[in-house]
Amino acid sequence: MRGADPVSNVIRFILLLFLQVFLFRQISLGYGGKELLFIFITPLFIALLPLRTPKPLVVIFAFLIGFGTDLFYETLGLHAAAATFAGYIRQFVLTILAPKDGYKVKANPDGNDLPQSWWLRYLGLMLGGYCLFYFSMEAFSPVFWKDISLKTLLTTPVSWLVSVILVSFLRPRI
Amino acid sequence: MEQILRLFYNNGSFFTFCALQVLCFYLIINHNSAQSAIAAETWSIGTGKYKSVSTTVNNYFDLREQNEVQMRENARLRRLLPNALYDLRANVDSIIDGKYLQRYNFLPANIVNRSPYSPNNFLVINRGDNLGIQAGQGIIDDRGLVGIVDQSTELFARVISILHQDTRISAGLKDNTFGTLRWDGKDPRYMTLTDIPDYTEISQQDTVFTTGYSNVFPTGHAIGLVTDTEIQAGTGSMNLQVRLFNDPLRVSSVYVVQDLFKEELGILNAQ
């Protein structure tokens, strides 16, 4: 997962969407009839967009993959809202995690140009933002803050782990 | 214009984000049953609050009309109350006695109108020509003086209050010193007794009485207490500040003093 060219991004879009809706949609763990743990990997697409992508375009692409996920999840708008949010906060996450001497112009988010630890933290923040916003939208009321935080705390680490593994496996090829 | 475009350009991601979030909210609310229920609930709470606020505000807008309606209703109800009726019965209190000849009649009356407080106050009482009210008759209450009748109509009479700058009332002290009581138009609690000879020995708290010399008020009706003396240099007289016993601004039931000897005395005074 290294390519910064449009084709690689389009392939990532299709591949991640496919994996999300056909494989990871089946996986959910819960307790007492309440599903608490999900795996979201579509934020990976947003995180892997090249650093020099214009910010409005990031938001629009994020919306597109979220909307695509929604079409299969039958939750029209929920993933789109969360993905749009993740696309918007990407610029702030990048600012927070910026290295001392700044980013290289052509840098890609995943590991090659930047240290592995940076990549892990960056992905964690992106996934955390995505999950928090998604579960907030799903509950749709601050009354359910317990559910929201519990689901976010369970889903984020698992999704993060899956994403990291996925990227390590596929890195040289796409 | 350029600045606006620059603003959009610099914050492009923010505006894109907002627009897409609005779209997402629209989709969420219209295509997800749980979220649309929550949204409808929230919306109804919000509009309920808005409606109650707008009702409150609208109530204030036609407050004037509401007041008008209320006042009309009040007036209609007040017309039904006993004190809205003109009492044709009059209790004229006189004693028939061989040794005494009745000099003063006292006719109970109520004050039905008064002018707004000013240096020249007027009152209207609910007694008139039909009960023998004439200009020049005095009005007293149980604690002091109230005024002098000025004009009378069939059913009502206008009274010049003692709190009027033109009022001149003959008043004096226990030792028959007498002067003229007037009001300077300032403090309604105090009047001034003028033209008292400056050699008179006055004590604080001396009572001031009517003299009866003017046929308006009966002799010896208490008016008030002396609270201060002030010698008028060069005139040989002094002024006494008199604290009134009554409050002419608040009195409501009074007596009209009718002097039955007025005509007879008038003949003498005119000569």
PDB file of C-alpha atoms in Angstrom, chain B residues 77-205:
ATOM      1  CA  LEU B  77     -68.925  45.683  37.379  1.00  0.00           C
ATOM      2  CA  ARG B  78     -68.193  48.831  39.323  1.00  0.00           C
ATOM      3  CA  ARG B  79     -71.453  50.331  38.092  1.00  0.00           C
ATOM      4  CA  LEU B  80     -73.215  47.499  39.910  1.00  0.00           C
ATOM      5  CA  LEU B  81     -71.513  48.188  43.244  1.00  0.00           C
ATOM      6  CA  PRO B  82     -73.412  50.101  45.953  1.00  0.00           C
ATOM      7  CA  ASN B  83     -70.962  52.985  46.039  1.00  0.00           C
ATOM      8  CA  ALA B  84     -71.695  53.723  42.406  1.00  0.00           C
ATOM      9  CA  LEU B  85     -75.217  54.724  43.299  1.00  0.00           C
ATOM     10  CA  TYR B  86     -76.176  58.219  44.383  1.00  0.00           C
ATOM     11  CA  ASP B  87     -77.706  57.944  47.801  1.00  0.00           C
ATOM     12  CA  LEU B  88     -80.890  59.989  47.922  1.00  0.00           C
ATOM     13  CA  ARG B  89     -81.289  59.319  51.614  1.00  0.00           C
ATOM     14  CA  ALA B  90     -79.539  61.908  53.692  1.00  0.00           C
ATOM     15  CA  ASN B  91     -79.132  61.684  57.413  1.00  0.00           C
ATOM     16  CA  VAL B  92     -79.314  65.230  58.607  1.00  0.00           C
ATOM     17  CA  ASP B  93     -78.228  65.212  62.184  1.00  0.00           C
ATOM     18  CA  SER B  94     -79.883  67.931  64.204  1.00  0.00           C
ATOM     19  CA  ILE B  95     -81.019  68.142  67.758  1.00  0.00           C
ATOM     20  CA  ILE B  96     -84.174  69.990  68.640  1.00  0.00           C
ATOM     21  CA  ASP B  97     -83.733  71.578  72.017  1.00  0.00           C
ATOM     22  CA  GLY B  98     -85.405  74.557  73.558  1.00  0.00           C
ATOM     23  CA  LYS B  99     -82.265  75.917  75.106  1.00  0.00           C
ATOM     24  CA  TYR B 100     -80.148  75.489  72.071  1.00  0.00           C
ATOM     25  CA  LEU B 101     -80.949  76.655  68.642  1.00  0.00           C
ATOM     26  CA  GLN B 102     -79.439  74.572  65.970  1.00  0.00           C
ATOM     27  CA  ARG B 103     -76.719  76.574  64.285  1.00  0.00           C
ATOM     28  CA  TYR B 104     -74.758  74.049  62.234  1.00  0.00           C
ATOM     29  CA  ASN B 105     -76.052  71.168  60.265  1.00  0.00           C
ATOM     30  CA  PHE B 106     -73.656  68.395  59.414  1.00  0.00           C
ATOM     31  CA  LEU B 107     -74.355  66.602  56.223  1.00  0.00           C
ATOM     32  CA  PRO B 108     -72.370  63.423  55.597  1.00  0.00           C
ATOM     33  CA  ALA B 109     -70.817  63.298  52.175  1.00  0.00           C
ATOM     34  CA  ASN B 110     -68.312  61.273  50.251  1.00  0.00           C
ATOM     35  CA  ILE B 111     -65.549  62.554  48.078  1.00  0.00           C
ATOM     36  CA  VAL B 112     -66.200  61.220  44.616  1.00  0.00           C
ATOM     37  CA  ASN B 113     -63.463  62.954  42.660  1.00  0.00           C
ATOM     38  CA  ARG B 114     -60.316  64.882  43.286  1.00  0.00           C
ATOM     39  CA  SER B 115     -57.939  66.744  41.058  1.00  0.00           C
ATOM     40  CA  PRO B 116     -54.442  65.375  40.563  1.00  0.00           C
ATOM     41  CA  TYR B 117     -52.139  66.573  43.314  1.00  0.00           C
ATOM     42  CA  SER B 118     -50.895  70.063  42.557  1.00  0.00           C
ATOM     43  CA  PRO B 119     -50.443  73.356  44.427  1.00  0.00           C
ATOM     44  CA  ASN B 120     -54.167  73.981  43.812  1.00  0.00           C
ATOM     45  CA  ASN B 121     -56.304  71.018  44.750  1.00  0.00           C
ATOM     46  CA  PHE B 122     -60.006  70.526  44.221  1.00  0.00           C
ATOM     47  CA  LEU B 123     -62.431  67.883  45.365  1.00  0.00           C
ATOM     48  CA  VAL B 124     -65.918  66.891  44.336  1.00  0.00           C
ATOM     49  CA  ILE B 125     -68.452  65.613  46.857  1.00  0.00           C
ATOM     50  CA  ASN B 126     -71.649  63.750  46.175  1.00  0.00           C
ATOM     51  CA  ARG B 127     -73.951  66.347  47.668  1.00  0.00           C
ATOM     52  CA  GLY B 128     -75.464  69.236  45.753  1.00  0.00           C
ATOM     53  CA  ASP B 129     -78.187  71.841  45.521  1.00  0.00           C
ATOM     54  CA  ASN B 130     -80.909  69.360  46.319  1.00  0.00           C
ATOM     55  CA  LEU B 131     -79.563  69.056  49.852  1.00  0.00           C
ATOM     56  CA  GLY B 132     -78.898  72.736  50.336  1.00  0.00           C
ATOM     57  CA  ILE B 133     -75.223  72.839  49.496  1.00  0.00           C
ATOM     58  CA  GLN B 134     -74.078  76.348  48.713  1.00  0.00           C
ATOM     59  CA  ALA B 135     -70.800  77.974  47.888  1.00  0.00           C
ATOM     60  CA  GLY B 136     -68.914  78.958  51.022  1.00  0.00           C
ATOM     61  CA  GLN B 137     -69.922  76.034  53.194  1.00  0.00           C
ATOM     62  CA  GLY B 138     -67.097  74.274  54.958  1.00  0.00           C
ATOM     63  CA  ILE B 139     -66.079  70.668  54.666  1.00  0.00           C
ATOM     64  CA  ILE B 140     -64.573  68.925  57.668  1.00  0.00           C
ATOM     65  CA  ASP B 141     -63.757  65.410  58.658  1.00  0.00           C
ATOM     66  CA  ASP B 142     -63.534  63.926  62.094  1.00  0.00           C
ATOM     67  CA  ARG B 143     -59.941  65.051  62.612  1.00  0.00           C
ATOM     68  CA  GLY B 144     -59.617  68.363  60.835  1.00  0.00           C
ATOM     69  CA  LEU B 145     -60.543  70.569  57.929  1.00  0.00           C
ATOM     70  CA  VAL B 146     -60.919  69.477  54.348  1.00  0.00           C
ATOM     71  CA  GLY B 147     -62.061  72.433  52.280  1.00  0.00           C
ATOM     72  CA  ILE B 148     -64.708  74.972  51.325  1.00  0.00           C
ATOM     73  CA  VAL B 149     -67.492  74.491  48.792  1.00  0.00           C
ATOM     74  CA  ASP B 150     -66.852  76.454  45.639  1.00  0.00           C
ATOM     75  CA  GLN B 151     -69.609  75.568  43.202  1.00  0.00           C
ATOM     76  CA  SER B 152     -72.572  73.284  43.453  1.00  0.00           C
ATOM     77  CA  THR B 153     -74.720  71.546  40.914  1.00  0.00           C
ATOM     78  CA  GLU B 154     -77.952  69.629  41.347  1.00  0.00           C
ATOM     79  CA  LEU B 155     -76.251  66.528  42.733  1.00  0.00           C
ATOM     80  CA  PHE B 156     -72.596  67.411  43.287  1.00  0.00           C
ATOM     81  CA  ALA B 157     -70.467  70.189  44.624  1.00  0.00           C
ATOM     82  CA  ARG B 158     -66.911  71.258  43.930  1.00  0.00           C
ATOM     83  CA  VAL B 159     -64.749  71.912  46.962  1.00  0.00           C
ATOM     84  CA  ILE B 160     -61.595  73.999  47.157  1.00  0.00           C
ATOM     85  CA  SER B 161     -59.331  71.911  49.316  1.00  0.00           C
ATOM     86  CA  ILE B 162     -57.489  73.559  52.179  1.00  0.00           C
ATOM     87  CA  LEU B 163     -54.455  72.465  50.219  1.00  0.00           C
ATOM     88  CA  HIS B 164     -54.997  75.288  47.740  1.00  0.00           C
ATOM     89  CA  GLN B 165     -52.857  78.382  47.516  1.00  0.00           C
ATOM     90  CA  ASP B 166     -55.889  80.671  47.618  1.00  0.00           C
ATOM     91  CA  THR B 167     -57.322  79.156  50.767  1.00  0.00           C
ATOM     92  CA  ARG B 168     -57.694  81.595  53.656  1.00  0.00           C
ATOM     93  CA  ILE B 169     -59.115  80.182  56.847  1.00  0.00           C
ATOM     94  CA  SER B 170     -59.547  82.014  60.096  1.00  0.00           C
ATOM     95  CA  ALA B 171     -57.770  80.028  62.769  1.00  0.00           C
ATOM     96  CA  GLY B 172     -56.364  80.727  66.174  1.00  0.00           C
ATOM     97  CA  LEU B 173     -55.034  79.430  69.431  1.00  0.00           C
ATOM     98  CA  LYS B 174     -56.658  78.642  72.726  1.00  0.00           C
ATOM     99  CA  ASP B 175     -55.987  82.169  74.059  1.00  0.00           C
ATOM    100  CA  ASN B 176     -58.046  83.731  71.255  1.00  0.00           C
ATOM    101  CA  THR B 177     -55.088  84.946  69.289  1.00  0.00           C
ATOM    102  CA  PHE B 178     -56.070  84.466  65.704  1.00  0.00           C
ATOM    103  CA  GLY B 179     -54.655  84.704  62.250  1.00  0.00           C
ATOM    104  CA  THR B 180     -55.067  83.351  58.765  1.00  0.00           C
ATOM    105  CA  LEU B 181     -54.300  79.790  57.812  1.00  0.00           C
ATOM    106  CA  ARG B 182     -52.857  79.270  54.337  1.00  0.00           C
ATOM    107  CA  TRP B 183     -50.922  76.718  52.369  1.00  0.00           C
ATOM    108  CA  ASP B 184     -47.743  77.406  50.473  1.00  0.00           C
ATOM    109  CA  GLY B 185     -48.331  74.627  47.937  1.00  0.00           C
ATOM    110  CA  LYS B 186     -45.422  72.487  49.057  1.00  0.00           C
ATOM    111  CA  ASP B 187     -45.777  69.968  51.851  1.00  0.00           C
ATOM    112  CA  PRO B 188     -49.343  68.639  52.217  1.00  0.00           C
ATOM    113  CA  ARG B 189     -48.701  67.799  55.873  1.00  0.00           C
ATOM    114  CA  TYR B 190     -48.072  71.386  56.968  1.00  0.00           C
ATOM    115  CA  MET B 191     -49.966  74.683  56.704  1.00  0.00           C
ATOM    116  CA  THR B 192     -48.928  78.115  57.826  1.00  0.00           C
ATOM    117  CA  LEU B 193     -50.794  80.293  60.285  1.00  0.00           C
ATOM    118  CA  THR B 194     -49.901  83.905  59.478  1.00  0.00           C
ATOM    119  CA  ASP B 195     -50.571  87.301  61.068  1.00  0.00           C
ATOM    120  CA  ILE B 196     -50.068  86.162  64.641  1.00  0.00           C
ATOM    121  CA  PRO B 197     -48.718  89.099  66.691  1.00  0.00           C
ATOM    122  CA  ASP B 198     -45.042  88.537  67.368  1.00  0.00           C
ATOM    123  CA  TYR B 199     -45.349  89.135  71.103  1.00  0.00           C
ATOM    124  CA  THR B 200     -47.663  86.177  71.536  1.00  0.00           C
ATOM    125  CA  GLU B 201     -46.159  83.471  73.639  1.00  0.00           C
ATOM    126  CA  ILE B 202     -46.327  80.279  71.682  1.00  0.00           C
ATOM    127  CA  SER B 203     -45.399  76.859  72.922  1.00  0.00           C
ATOM    128  CA  GLN B 204     -44.497  74.020  70.664  1.00  0.00           C
ATOM    129  CA  GLN B 205     -47.350  71.565  70.210  1.00  0.00           C
TER     130      GLN B 205
END
